[in-house]
Amino acid sequence: MQLVAIGSITLDIVVSGMPAELARGDKQEVGSIDLYPGGGALNATASFMGQGETVRLVGALGRDGLGARLHEHLEQLGVAVGSIQFCPDQPTGKAIVLVEPSGSASVLARRGANAYLRVQAQDLLADLVYVAPLALQPMESLAQALSGKSANSSCLVVNPSVACLQHQGQGFRQVYAQADVLGLNAVEAQMLAGVQGADIQLDLSVQHACALASRLQHHAQQALLITLGAQGAVLLFQGQHYVQPACKVTVCSTVGAGDAFLSSFALAWKRGVGPTRALTVASQAAAMRLEQWAANAFPPLLGEDDNERPVP
């Protein structure tokens, strides 16, 4: 199967073992600080490769030292990097991931080169096209690429960004209408439905999520997924709702769990697995990610072992 993952590539600075409370203006010890390759498209790529698939990664890096190091690292891991773009005037994207003792992760991100990715029609030549959260400009270029692509049997899977959900421009609406699988979390689903900030609920009931799915689904053949954290997920397809409870796990970090869920569901879906089984596969993949610090299974660029190794 030919797969392509489109979206962000970042350096994730993962801080784990944080104190229960952060004191402003004070220096506090943490458990570890490690540097991992991350970003939605790269997380999906790791998920697909872990299931035996070869994936073409479409993303953007800055033409800087960090971009060159990330590119080299990914190539060494066996990632197909031929479609990665380099932006000479932008830095490579970065994210600081703060993992609280509960496992809840807060992310501070700078898109950098990711905001200037240009998707072209040839990038979409695949059996499965997985679109991770995109900035506004890349989303518009994706819409243009889709309009110029001849009809085929490729499966378009879309996980929209908060920026696109807030703006909901013409390009996003076109991509939304064409998506075979649309993946949202509870907050994103409410944003797409037009719920304003103060009225957005962080925790949705399964019943509310099912009602939202019915409202948001563009057509009956579109598989619309809404993930609900500890409550699991709901899927609407061909007029039927499917409810998947979450796996019981000890949460290490929530970062990357959504990417693992949607990418695993998408691959199972494209392979012809039924809705119930595809949801189970996705839930198990998310549970495995919740038990890890980093957002994907790729090794760090620089971890504690490297930090502690003496320089010759």
PDB file of C-alpha atoms in Angstrom:
ATOM      1  CA  MET A   1       0.000   0.000   0.000  1.00  0.00           C
ATOM      2  CA  GLN A   2       1.236   3.508  -0.787  1.00  0.00           C
ATOM      3  CA  LEU A   3       0.876   5.904   2.135  1.00  0.00           C
ATOM      4  CA  VAL A   4       1.643   9.595   2.499  1.00  0.00           C
ATOM      5  CA  ALA A   5       1.583  11.661   5.702  1.00  0.00           C
ATOM      6  CA  ILE A   6       1.250  15.430   5.289  1.00  0.00           C
ATOM      7  CA  GLY A   7       1.797  17.977   8.039  1.00  0.00           C
ATOM      8  CA  SER A   8       4.165  19.245  10.668  1.00  0.00           C
ATOM      9  CA  ILE A   9       7.657  18.069  11.546  1.00  0.00           C
ATOM     10  CA  THR A  10       9.040  19.468  14.789  1.00  0.00           C
ATOM     11  CA  LEU A  11      11.696  19.037  17.388  1.00  0.00           C
ATOM     12  CA  ASP A  12       9.852  18.097  20.594  1.00  0.00           C
ATOM     13  CA  ILE A  13      11.573  19.171  23.792  1.00  0.00           C
ATOM     14  CA  VAL A  14       9.879  16.789  26.224  1.00  0.00           C
ATOM     15  CA  VAL A  15      10.015  17.705  29.914  1.00  0.00           C
ATOM     16  CA  SER A  16       8.886  14.873  32.196  1.00  0.00           C
ATOM     17  CA  GLY A  17       8.898  14.332  35.939  1.00  0.00           C
ATOM     18  CA  MET A  18       7.711  17.869  36.555  1.00  0.00           C
ATOM     19  CA  PRO A  19       6.832  19.115  40.040  1.00  0.00           C
ATOM     20  CA  ALA A  20       3.158  19.217  40.953  1.00  0.00           C
ATOM     21  CA  GLU A  21       3.258  23.015  40.898  1.00  0.00           C
ATOM     22  CA  LEU A  22       5.499  25.355  38.968  1.00  0.00           C
ATOM     23  CA  ALA A  23       6.745  28.370  40.904  1.00  0.00           C
ATOM     24  CA  ARG A  24       7.191  31.448  38.724  1.00  0.00           C
ATOM     25  CA  GLY A  25      10.637  32.980  38.799  1.00  0.00           C
ATOM     26  CA  ASP A  26      12.195  29.936  40.463  1.00  0.00           C
ATOM     27  CA  LYS A  27      14.437  27.128  39.236  1.00  0.00           C
ATOM     28  CA  GLN A  28      13.011  23.651  39.790  1.00  0.00           C
ATOM     29  CA  GLU A  29      14.356  20.175  39.067  1.00  0.00           C
ATOM     30  CA  VAL A  30      12.532  17.835  36.676  1.00  0.00           C
ATOM     31  CA  GLY A  31      12.904  14.151  35.909  1.00  0.00           C
ATOM     32  CA  SER A  32      14.257  14.478  32.378  1.00  0.00           C
ATOM     33  CA  ILE A  33      14.508  16.767  29.361  1.00  0.00           C
ATOM     34  CA  ASP A  34      14.859  14.933  26.039  1.00  0.00           C
ATOM     35  CA  LEU A  35      14.787  15.927  22.365  1.00  0.00           C
ATOM     36  CA  TYR A  36      12.496  13.878  20.128  1.00  0.00           C
ATOM     37  CA  PRO A  37      11.404  14.126  16.495  1.00  0.00           C
ATOM     38  CA  GLY A  38       7.719  15.037  16.582  1.00  0.00           C
ATOM     39  CA  GLY A  39       4.806  16.750  14.865  1.00  0.00           C
ATOM     40  CA  GLY A  40       1.495  15.320  13.663  1.00  0.00           C
ATOM     41  CA  ALA A  41       2.709  14.041  10.294  1.00  0.00           C
ATOM     42  CA  LEU A  42       5.798  12.456  11.811  1.00  0.00           C
ATOM     43  CA  ASN A  43       3.763  10.843  14.597  1.00  0.00           C
ATOM     44  CA  ALA A  44       1.499   9.267  11.978  1.00  0.00           C
ATOM     45  CA  THR A  45       4.522   8.160   9.963  1.00  0.00           C
ATOM     46  CA  ALA A  46       5.957   6.369  12.996  1.00  0.00           C
ATOM     47  CA  SER A  47       2.584   4.694  13.578  1.00  0.00           C
ATOM     48  CA  PHE A  48       2.330   3.480   9.974  1.00  0.00           C
ATOM     49  CA  MET A  49       5.934   2.256   9.903  1.00  0.00           C
ATOM     50  CA  GLY A  50       5.356   0.390  13.150  1.00  0.00           C
ATOM     51  CA  GLN A  51       2.642  -1.560  11.343  1.00  0.00           C
ATOM     52  CA  GLY A  52       4.952  -2.558   8.508  1.00  0.00           C
ATOM     53  CA  GLU A  53       4.098   0.156   5.977  1.00  0.00           C
ATOM     54  CA  THR A  54       6.387   2.413   3.954  1.00  0.00           C
ATOM     55  CA  VAL A  55       5.353   6.055   4.233  1.00  0.00           C
ATOM     56  CA  ARG A  56       6.268   9.148   2.233  1.00  0.00           C
ATOM     57  CA  LEU A  57       6.537  12.127   4.567  1.00  0.00           C
ATOM     58  CA  VAL A  58       5.460  15.530   3.196  1.00  0.00           C
ATOM     59  CA  GLY A  59       6.494  18.358   5.490  1.00  0.00           C
ATOM     60  CA  ALA A  60       8.779  21.366   5.811  1.00  0.00           C
ATOM     61  CA  LEU A  61      11.998  22.065   7.694  1.00  0.00           C
ATOM     62  CA  GLY A  62      14.020  25.217   8.061  1.00  0.00           C
ATOM     63  CA  ARG A  63      17.288  25.404   6.151  1.00  0.00           C
ATOM     64  CA  ASP A  64      19.163  25.507   9.435  1.00  0.00           C
ATOM     65  CA  GLY A  65      21.336  23.214  11.511  1.00  0.00           C
ATOM     66  CA  LEU A  66      18.368  21.724  13.336  1.00  0.00           C
ATOM     67  CA  GLY A  67      16.532  21.011  10.089  1.00  0.00           C
ATOM     68  CA  ALA A  68      19.588  19.261   8.670  1.00  0.00           C
ATOM     69  CA  ARG A  69      19.976  17.200  11.857  1.00  0.00           C
ATOM     70  CA  LEU A  70      16.298  16.196  11.867  1.00  0.00           C
ATOM     71  CA  HIS A  71      16.431  15.284   8.181  1.00  0.00           C
ATOM     72  CA  GLU A  72      19.509  13.115   8.755  1.00  0.00           C
ATOM     73  CA  HIS A  73      17.946  11.455  11.799  1.00  0.00           C
ATOM     74  CA  LEU A  74      14.743  10.594   9.928  1.00  0.00           C
ATOM     75  CA  GLU A  75      16.652   9.244   6.945  1.00  0.00           C
ATOM     76  CA  GLN A  76      18.647   6.985   9.272  1.00  0.00           C
ATOM     77  CA  LEU A  77      15.356   5.697  10.725  1.00  0.00           C
ATOM     78  CA  GLY A  78      14.203   4.641   7.243  1.00  0.00           C
ATOM     79  CA  VAL A  79      11.660   7.429   6.701  1.00  0.00           C
ATOM     80  CA  ALA A  80      11.083   8.344   3.037  1.00  0.00           C
ATOM     81  CA  VAL A  81      12.257  11.976   3.178  1.00  0.00           C
ATOM     82  CA  GLY A  82      12.345  12.834  -0.539  1.00  0.00           C
ATOM     83  CA  SER A  83       9.203  14.996  -0.325  1.00  0.00           C
ATOM     84  CA  ILE A  84      10.366  17.109   2.629  1.00  0.00           C
ATOM     85  CA  GLN A  85      10.689  20.794   1.703  1.00  0.00           C
ATOM     86  CA  PHE A  86      13.283  23.219   3.062  1.00  0.00           C
ATOM     87  CA  CYS A  87      12.321  26.842   3.764  1.00  0.00           C
ATOM     88  CA  PRO A  88      15.394  29.110   3.645  1.00  0.00           C
ATOM     89  CA  ASP A  89      13.842  32.006   5.566  1.00  0.00           C
ATOM     90  CA  GLN A  90      12.073  30.069   8.334  1.00  0.00           C
ATOM     91  CA  PRO A  91      13.314  28.117  11.357  1.00  0.00           C
ATOM     92  CA  THR A  92      12.578  24.457  11.856  1.00  0.00           C
ATOM     93  CA  GLY A  93       9.428  23.974  13.948  1.00  0.00           C
ATOM     94  CA  LYS A  94       9.810  23.359  17.659  1.00  0.00           C
ATOM     95  CA  ALA A  95       7.530  22.360  20.542  1.00  0.00           C
ATOM     96  CA  ILE A  96       8.063  22.295  24.285  1.00  0.00           C
ATOM     97  CA  VAL A  97       6.013  19.471  25.794  1.00  0.00           C
ATOM     98  CA  LEU A  98       5.418  19.823  29.544  1.00  0.00           C
ATOM     99  CA  VAL A  99       4.224  16.541  31.031  1.00  0.00           C
ATOM    100  CA  GLU A 100       2.481  16.984  34.375  1.00  0.00           C
ATOM    101  CA  PRO A 101       2.518  14.294  37.104  1.00  0.00           C
ATOM    102  CA  SER A 102      -1.000  13.252  36.019  1.00  0.00           C
ATOM    103  CA  GLY A 103       0.272  12.638  32.481  1.00  0.00           C
ATOM    104  CA  SER A 104      -1.582  15.609  31.038  1.00  0.00           C
ATOM    105  CA  ALA A 105       0.647  17.373  28.520  1.00  0.00           C
ATOM    106  CA  SER A 106       0.764  21.080  27.725  1.00  0.00           C
ATOM    107  CA  VAL A 107       2.469  22.108  24.488  1.00  0.00           C
ATOM    108  CA  LEU A 108       4.125  25.396  23.531  1.00  0.00           C
ATOM    109  CA  ALA A 109       4.733  25.375  19.781  1.00  0.00           C
ATOM    110  CA  ARG A 110       6.323  27.489  17.078  1.00  0.00           C
ATOM    111  CA  ARG A 111       5.325  26.285  13.608  1.00  0.00           C
ATOM    112  CA  GLY A 112       8.244  27.904  11.792  1.00  0.00           C
ATOM    113  CA  ALA A 113       8.714  26.262   8.384  1.00  0.00           C
ATOM    114  CA  ASN A 114       5.585  24.138   8.889  1.00  0.00           C
ATOM    115  CA  ALA A 115       3.418  27.213   8.255  1.00  0.00           C
ATOM    116  CA  TYR A 116       4.868  27.528   4.735  1.00  0.00           C
ATOM    117  CA  LEU A 117       4.456  23.969   3.499  1.00  0.00           C
ATOM    118  CA  ARG A 118       3.064  23.842  -0.051  1.00  0.00           C
ATOM    119  CA  VAL A 119       1.158  20.670  -0.905  1.00  0.00           C
ATOM    120  CA  GLN A 120       1.173  19.731  -4.580  1.00  0.00           C
ATOM    121  CA  ALA A 121      -0.946  17.320  -6.624  1.00  0.00           C
ATOM    122  CA  GLN A 122       1.884  14.777  -6.935  1.00  0.00           C
ATOM    123  CA  ASP A 123       2.088  14.623  -3.141  1.00  0.00           C
ATOM    124  CA  LEU A 124      -1.381  13.050  -3.123  1.00  0.00           C
ATOM    125  CA  LEU A 125      -0.503  10.028  -5.276  1.00  0.00           C
ATOM    126  CA  ALA A 126      -1.099   7.328  -2.676  1.00  0.00           C
ATOM    127  CA  ASP A 127      -3.649   4.764  -1.514  1.00  0.00           C
ATOM    128  CA  LEU A 128      -3.949   6.544   1.833  1.00  0.00           C
ATOM    129  CA  VAL A 129      -3.378  10.282   2.315  1.00  0.00           C
ATOM    130  CA  TYR A 130      -3.148  11.216   5.986  1.00  0.00           C
ATOM    131  CA  VAL A 131      -3.412  14.953   6.687  1.00  0.00           C
ATOM    132  CA  ALA A 132      -2.216  16.018  10.129  1.00  0.00           C
ATOM    133  CA  PRO A 133      -3.154  19.479  11.491  1.00  0.00           C
ATOM    134  CA  LEU A 134      -2.071  22.150   8.990  1.00  0.00           C
ATOM    135  CA  ALA A 135      -1.643  25.908   9.216  1.00  0.00           C
ATOM    136  CA  LEU A 136      -3.884  28.071   7.022  1.00  0.00           C
ATOM    137  CA  GLN A 137      -1.557  28.439   4.031  1.00  0.00           C
ATOM    138  CA  PRO A 138      -0.734  24.711   3.704  1.00  0.00           C
ATOM    139  CA  MET A 139      -4.458  23.900   4.006  1.00  0.00           C
ATOM    140  CA  GLU A 140      -5.238  26.216   1.092  1.00  0.00           C
ATOM    141  CA  SER A 141      -2.503  24.589  -0.991  1.00  0.00           C
ATOM    142  CA  LEU A 142      -3.910  21.150  -0.111  1.00  0.00           C
ATOM    143  CA  ALA A 143      -7.338  22.223  -1.339  1.00  0.00           C
ATOM    144  CA  GLN A 144      -5.831  23.407  -4.616  1.00  0.00           C
ATOM    145  CA  ALA A 145      -3.911  20.163  -5.003  1.00  0.00           C
ATOM    146  CA  LEU A 146      -7.081  18.155  -4.397  1.00  0.00           C
ATOM    147  CA  SER A 147      -8.987  20.156  -7.002  1.00  0.00           C
ATOM    148  CA  GLY A 148      -6.313  19.341  -9.583  1.00  0.00           C
ATOM    149  CA  LYS A 149      -6.106  15.642  -8.734  1.00  0.00           C
ATOM    150  CA  SER A 150      -7.939  13.139 -10.905  1.00  0.00           C
ATOM    151  CA  ALA A 151     -10.448  10.928  -9.103  1.00  0.00           C
ATOM    152  CA  ASN A 152      -9.044   7.659  -7.777  1.00  0.00           C
ATOM    153  CA  SER A 153      -9.510   5.229  -4.925  1.00  0.00           C
ATOM    154  CA  SER A 154      -7.224   6.997  -2.435  1.00  0.00           C
ATOM    155  CA  CYS A 155      -8.549   7.419   1.094  1.00  0.00           C
ATOM    156  CA  LEU A 156      -8.280  10.981   2.415  1.00  0.00           C
ATOM    157  CA  VAL A 157      -7.961  11.173   6.202  1.00  0.00           C
ATOM    158  CA  VAL A 158      -8.049  14.635   7.794  1.00  0.00           C
ATOM    159  CA  ASN A 159      -7.276  15.835  11.313  1.00  0.00           C
ATOM    160  CA  PRO A 160      -7.909  19.615  11.147  1.00  0.00           C
ATOM    161  CA  SER A 161      -5.915  22.159  13.132  1.00  0.00           C
ATOM    162  CA  VAL A 162      -7.396  24.609  15.612  1.00  0.00           C
ATOM    163  CA  ALA A 163      -6.361  27.462  13.299  1.00  0.00           C
ATOM    164  CA  CYS A 164      -8.357  25.995  10.400  1.00  0.00           C
ATOM    165  CA  LEU A 165     -11.352  25.315  12.630  1.00  0.00           C
ATOM    166  CA  GLN A 166     -11.300  28.905  13.864  1.00  0.00           C
ATOM    167  CA  HIS A 167     -10.963  30.356  10.375  1.00  0.00           C
ATOM    168  CA  GLN A 168     -12.952  27.752   8.372  1.00  0.00           C
ATOM    169  CA  GLY A 169     -11.867  29.250   5.062  1.00  0.00           C
ATOM    170  CA  GLN A 170     -12.843  28.037   1.630  1.00  0.00           C
ATOM    171  CA  GLY A 171      -9.894  25.656   1.356  1.00  0.00           C
ATOM    172  CA  PHE A 172     -10.693  24.000   4.648  1.00  0.00           C
ATOM    173  CA  ARG A 173     -14.356  23.607   3.737  1.00  0.00           C
ATOM    174  CA  GLN A 174     -13.371  21.937   0.476  1.00  0.00           C
ATOM    175  CA  VAL A 175     -11.026  19.494   2.228  1.00  0.00           C
ATOM    176  CA  TYR A 176     -13.643  18.810   4.918  1.00  0.00           C
ATOM    177  CA  ALA A 177     -16.206  17.923   2.254  1.00  0.00           C
ATOM    178  CA  GLN A 178     -13.816  15.557   0.474  1.00  0.00           C
ATOM    179  CA  ALA A 179     -12.488  13.760   3.559  1.00  0.00           C
ATOM    180  CA  ASP A 180     -13.248  10.039   3.691  1.00  0.00           C
ATOM    181  CA  VAL A 181     -12.290  10.013   7.383  1.00  0.00           C
ATOM    182  CA  LEU A 182     -12.506  13.113   9.576  1.00  0.00           C
ATOM    183  CA  GLY A 183     -10.968  12.909  13.041  1.00  0.00           C
ATOM    184  CA  LEU A 184     -11.775  15.416  15.793  1.00  0.00           C
ATOM    185  CA  ASN A 185     -11.444  15.629  19.553  1.00  0.00           C
ATOM    186  CA  ALA A 186     -14.277  16.937  21.716  1.00  0.00           C
ATOM    187  CA  VAL A 187     -13.145  20.576  21.603  1.00  0.00           C
ATOM    188  CA  GLU A 188     -12.467  20.503  17.849  1.00  0.00           C
ATOM    189  CA  ALA A 189     -15.888  19.003  17.144  1.00  0.00           C
ATOM    190  CA  GLN A 190     -17.579  21.844  19.019  1.00  0.00           C
ATOM    191  CA  MET A 191     -15.467  24.420  17.176  1.00  0.00           C
ATOM    192  CA  LEU A 192     -16.458  22.929  13.823  1.00  0.00           C
ATOM    193  CA  ALA A 193     -20.082  23.100  14.931  1.00  0.00           C
ATOM    194  CA  GLY A 194     -19.691  26.832  15.613  1.00  0.00           C
ATOM    195  CA  VAL A 195     -19.699  26.704  19.417  1.00  0.00           C
ATOM    196  CA  GLN A 196     -17.980  29.824  20.775  1.00  0.00           C
ATOM    197  CA  GLY A 197     -15.020  29.710  23.162  1.00  0.00           C
ATOM    198  CA  ALA A 198     -16.759  30.321  26.479  1.00  0.00           C
ATOM    199  CA  ASP A 199     -19.431  27.727  25.688  1.00  0.00           C
ATOM    200  CA  ILE A 200     -17.064  24.919  24.675  1.00  0.00           C
ATOM    201  CA  GLN A 201     -17.203  21.971  27.061  1.00  0.00           C
ATOM    202  CA  LEU A 202     -13.966  20.146  27.794  1.00  0.00           C
ATOM    203  CA  ASP A 203     -15.822  16.936  28.646  1.00  0.00           C
ATOM    204  CA  LEU A 204     -18.598  15.729  26.368  1.00  0.00           C
ATOM    205  CA  SER A 205     -20.955  12.863  27.066  1.00  0.00           C
ATOM    206  CA  VAL A 206     -21.133  10.035  24.553  1.00  0.00           C
ATOM    207  CA  GLN A 207     -24.704  11.073  23.741  1.00  0.00           C
ATOM    208  CA  HIS A 208     -23.666  14.668  23.038  1.00  0.00           C
ATOM    209  CA  ALA A 209     -20.779  13.467  20.874  1.00  0.00           C
ATOM    210  CA  CYS A 210     -23.097  11.234  18.839  1.00  0.00           C
ATOM    211  CA  ALA A 211     -25.437  14.167  18.261  1.00  0.00           C
ATOM    212  CA  LEU A 212     -22.492  16.349  17.198  1.00  0.00           C
ATOM    213  CA  ALA A 213     -21.265  13.668  14.799  1.00  0.00           C
ATOM    214  CA  SER A 214     -24.672  13.537  13.116  1.00  0.00           C
ATOM    215  CA  ARG A 215     -24.618  17.306  12.764  1.00  0.00           C
ATOM    216  CA  LEU A 216     -21.069  17.503  11.394  1.00  0.00           C
ATOM    217  CA  GLN A 217     -20.903  14.563   9.007  1.00  0.00           C
ATOM    218  CA  HIS A 218     -20.728  15.916   5.459  1.00  0.00           C
ATOM    219  CA  HIS A 219     -22.140  12.805   3.783  1.00  0.00           C
ATOM    220  CA  ALA A 220     -23.179   9.317   4.869  1.00  0.00           C
ATOM    221  CA  GLN A 221     -20.046   7.652   3.434  1.00  0.00           C
ATOM    222  CA  GLN A 222     -17.764   9.889   5.479  1.00  0.00           C
ATOM    223  CA  ALA A 223     -16.425   8.210   8.605  1.00  0.00           C
ATOM    224  CA  LEU A 224     -16.605  10.885  11.310  1.00  0.00           C
ATOM    225  CA  LEU A 225     -14.663  10.214  14.503  1.00  0.00           C
ATOM    226  CA  ILE A 226     -14.816  12.146  17.764  1.00  0.00           C
ATOM    227  CA  THR A 227     -12.384  11.153  20.508  1.00  0.00           C
ATOM    228  CA  LEU A 228     -13.453  11.773  24.099  1.00  0.00           C
ATOM    229  CA  GLY A 229     -10.359  11.069  26.178  1.00  0.00           C
ATOM    230  CA  ALA A 230     -11.098   8.728  29.072  1.00  0.00           C
ATOM    231  CA  GLN A 231     -14.630   8.194  27.738  1.00  0.00           C
ATOM    232  CA  GLY A 232     -13.340   6.643  24.519  1.00  0.00           C
ATOM    233  CA  ALA A 233     -14.560   7.624  21.067  1.00  0.00           C
ATOM    234  CA  VAL A 234     -17.601   7.613  18.808  1.00  0.00           C
ATOM    235  CA  LEU A 235     -17.790   6.918  15.086  1.00  0.00           C
ATOM    236  CA  LEU A 236     -20.598   7.753  12.666  1.00  0.00           C
ATOM    237  CA  PHE A 237     -20.693   5.898   9.359  1.00  0.00           C
ATOM    238  CA  GLN A 238     -23.576   5.116   7.018  1.00  0.00           C
ATOM    239  CA  GLY A 239     -26.154   6.300   9.526  1.00  0.00           C
ATOM    240  CA  GLN A 240     -24.905   4.157  12.405  1.00  0.00           C
ATOM    241  CA  HIS A 241     -23.100   5.246  15.561  1.00  0.00           C
ATOM    242  CA  TYR A 242     -20.347   3.094  17.057  1.00  0.00           C
ATOM    243  CA  VAL A 243     -19.084   3.695  20.591  1.00  0.00           C
ATOM    244  CA  GLN A 244     -15.601   2.601  21.663  1.00  0.00           C
ATOM    245  CA  PRO A 245     -14.665   2.721  25.372  1.00  0.00           C
ATOM    246  CA  ALA A 246     -11.124   3.766  26.244  1.00  0.00           C
ATOM    247  CA  CYS A 247      -8.604   1.160  27.351  1.00  0.00           C
ATOM    248  CA  LYS A 248      -7.688   1.186  31.034  1.00  0.00           C
ATOM    249  CA  VAL A 249      -4.046   2.312  31.299  1.00  0.00           C
ATOM    250  CA  THR A 250      -1.688   4.155  33.589  1.00  0.00           C
ATOM    251  CA  VAL A 251      -1.192   7.442  31.761  1.00  0.00           C
ATOM    252  CA  CYS A 252       2.411   8.520  31.388  1.00  0.00           C
ATOM    253  CA  SER A 253       1.763  11.285  28.850  1.00  0.00           C
ATOM    254  CA  THR A 254      -1.202  12.273  26.690  1.00  0.00           C
ATOM    255  CA  VAL A 255       0.943  13.779  23.911  1.00  0.00           C
ATOM    256  CA  GLY A 256       0.572  11.951  20.601  1.00  0.00           C
ATOM    257  CA  ALA A 257      -2.312   9.724  21.701  1.00  0.00           C
ATOM    258  CA  GLY A 258      -4.717  11.381  19.259  1.00  0.00           C
ATOM    259  CA  ASP A 259      -2.268  10.913  16.374  1.00  0.00           C
ATOM    260  CA  ALA A 260      -1.857   7.249  17.283  1.00  0.00           C
ATOM    261  CA  PHE A 261      -5.625   6.749  17.448  1.00  0.00           C
ATOM    262  CA  LEU A 262      -6.508   8.363  14.120  1.00  0.00           C
ATOM    263  CA  SER A 263      -3.569   6.993  12.123  1.00  0.00           C
ATOM    264  CA  SER A 264      -4.190   3.452  13.373  1.00  0.00           C
ATOM    265  CA  PHE A 265      -7.898   3.734  12.645  1.00  0.00           C
ATOM    266  CA  ALA A 266      -7.155   5.104   9.165  1.00  0.00           C
ATOM    267  CA  LEU A 267      -4.827   2.255   8.232  1.00  0.00           C
ATOM    268  CA  ALA A 268      -7.232  -0.388   9.523  1.00  0.00           C
ATOM    269  CA  TRP A 269     -10.079   1.344   7.656  1.00  0.00           C
ATOM    270  CA  LYS A 270      -8.149   1.392   4.389  1.00  0.00           C
ATOM    271  CA  ARG A 271      -7.265  -2.269   4.843  1.00  0.00           C
ATOM    272  CA  GLY A 272     -10.978  -3.043   4.880  1.00  0.00           C
ATOM    273  CA  VAL A 273     -11.382  -3.731   8.599  1.00  0.00           C
ATOM    274  CA  GLY A 274     -14.941  -3.216   9.910  1.00  0.00           C
ATOM    275  CA  PRO A 275     -15.877  -0.212  12.094  1.00  0.00           C
ATOM    276  CA  THR A 276     -15.896  -2.042  15.427  1.00  0.00           C
ATOM    277  CA  ARG A 277     -12.544  -3.743  14.895  1.00  0.00           C
ATOM    278  CA  ALA A 278     -10.954  -0.564  13.480  1.00  0.00           C
ATOM    279  CA  LEU A 279     -12.014   1.337  16.607  1.00  0.00           C
ATOM    280  CA  THR A 280     -10.544  -1.377  18.823  1.00  0.00           C
ATOM    281  CA  VAL A 281      -7.228  -1.273  16.962  1.00  0.00           C
ATOM    282  CA  ALA A 282      -7.167   2.529  17.271  1.00  0.00           C
ATOM    283  CA  SER A 283      -7.986   2.457  20.969  1.00  0.00           C
ATOM    284  CA  GLN A 284      -5.205  -0.046  21.656  1.00  0.00           C
ATOM    285  CA  ALA A 285      -2.697   2.068  19.722  1.00  0.00           C
ATOM    286  CA  ALA A 286      -3.662   5.187  21.701  1.00  0.00           C
ATOM    287  CA  ALA A 287      -3.346   3.244  24.969  1.00  0.00           C
ATOM    288  CA  MET A 288       0.205   2.195  24.077  1.00  0.00           C
ATOM    289  CA  ARG A 289       1.112   5.808  23.340  1.00  0.00           C
ATOM    290  CA  LEU A 290      -0.394   6.989  26.640  1.00  0.00           C
ATOM    291  CA  GLU A 291       2.087   4.752  28.452  1.00  0.00           C
ATOM    292  CA  GLN A 292       5.106   6.500  26.832  1.00  0.00           C
ATOM    293  CA  TRP A 293       6.664   9.941  27.302  1.00  0.00           C
ATOM    294  CA  ALA A 294       7.186  10.836  23.652  1.00  0.00           C
ATOM    295  CA  ALA A 295       4.570  11.317  20.937  1.00  0.00           C
ATOM    296  CA  ASN A 296       5.853   8.454  18.763  1.00  0.00           C
ATOM    297  CA  ALA A 297       8.092   5.420  18.823  1.00  0.00           C
ATOM    298  CA  PHE A 298      11.107   7.061  17.149  1.00  0.00           C
ATOM    299  CA  PRO A 299      14.239   7.332  19.320  1.00  0.00           C
ATOM    300  CA  PRO A 300      15.343  10.762  20.557  1.00  0.00           C
ATOM    301  CA  LEU A 301      17.833  12.950  18.753  1.00  0.00           C
ATOM    302  CA  LEU A 302      19.526  13.634  22.060  1.00  0.00           C
ATOM    303  CA  GLY A 303      18.480  11.832  25.198  1.00  0.00           C
ATOM    304  CA  GLU A 304      19.897  11.431  28.658  1.00  0.00           C
ATOM    305  CA  ASP A 305      22.349   8.734  27.546  1.00  0.00           C
ATOM    306  CA  ASP A 306      23.853  11.183  25.031  1.00  0.00           C
ATOM    307  CA  ASN A 307      23.836  14.022  27.534  1.00  0.00           C
ATOM    308  CA  GLU A 308      25.733  11.958  30.057  1.00  0.00           C
ATOM    309  CA  ARG A 309      28.283  10.502  27.620  1.00  0.00           C
ATOM    310  CA  PRO A 310      31.648  12.272  27.929  1.00  0.00           C
ATOM    311  CA  VAL A 311      32.790  14.237  24.889  1.00  0.00           C
ATOM    312  CA  PRO A 312      36.072  12.747  23.531  1.00  0.00           C
TER     313      PRO A 312
END
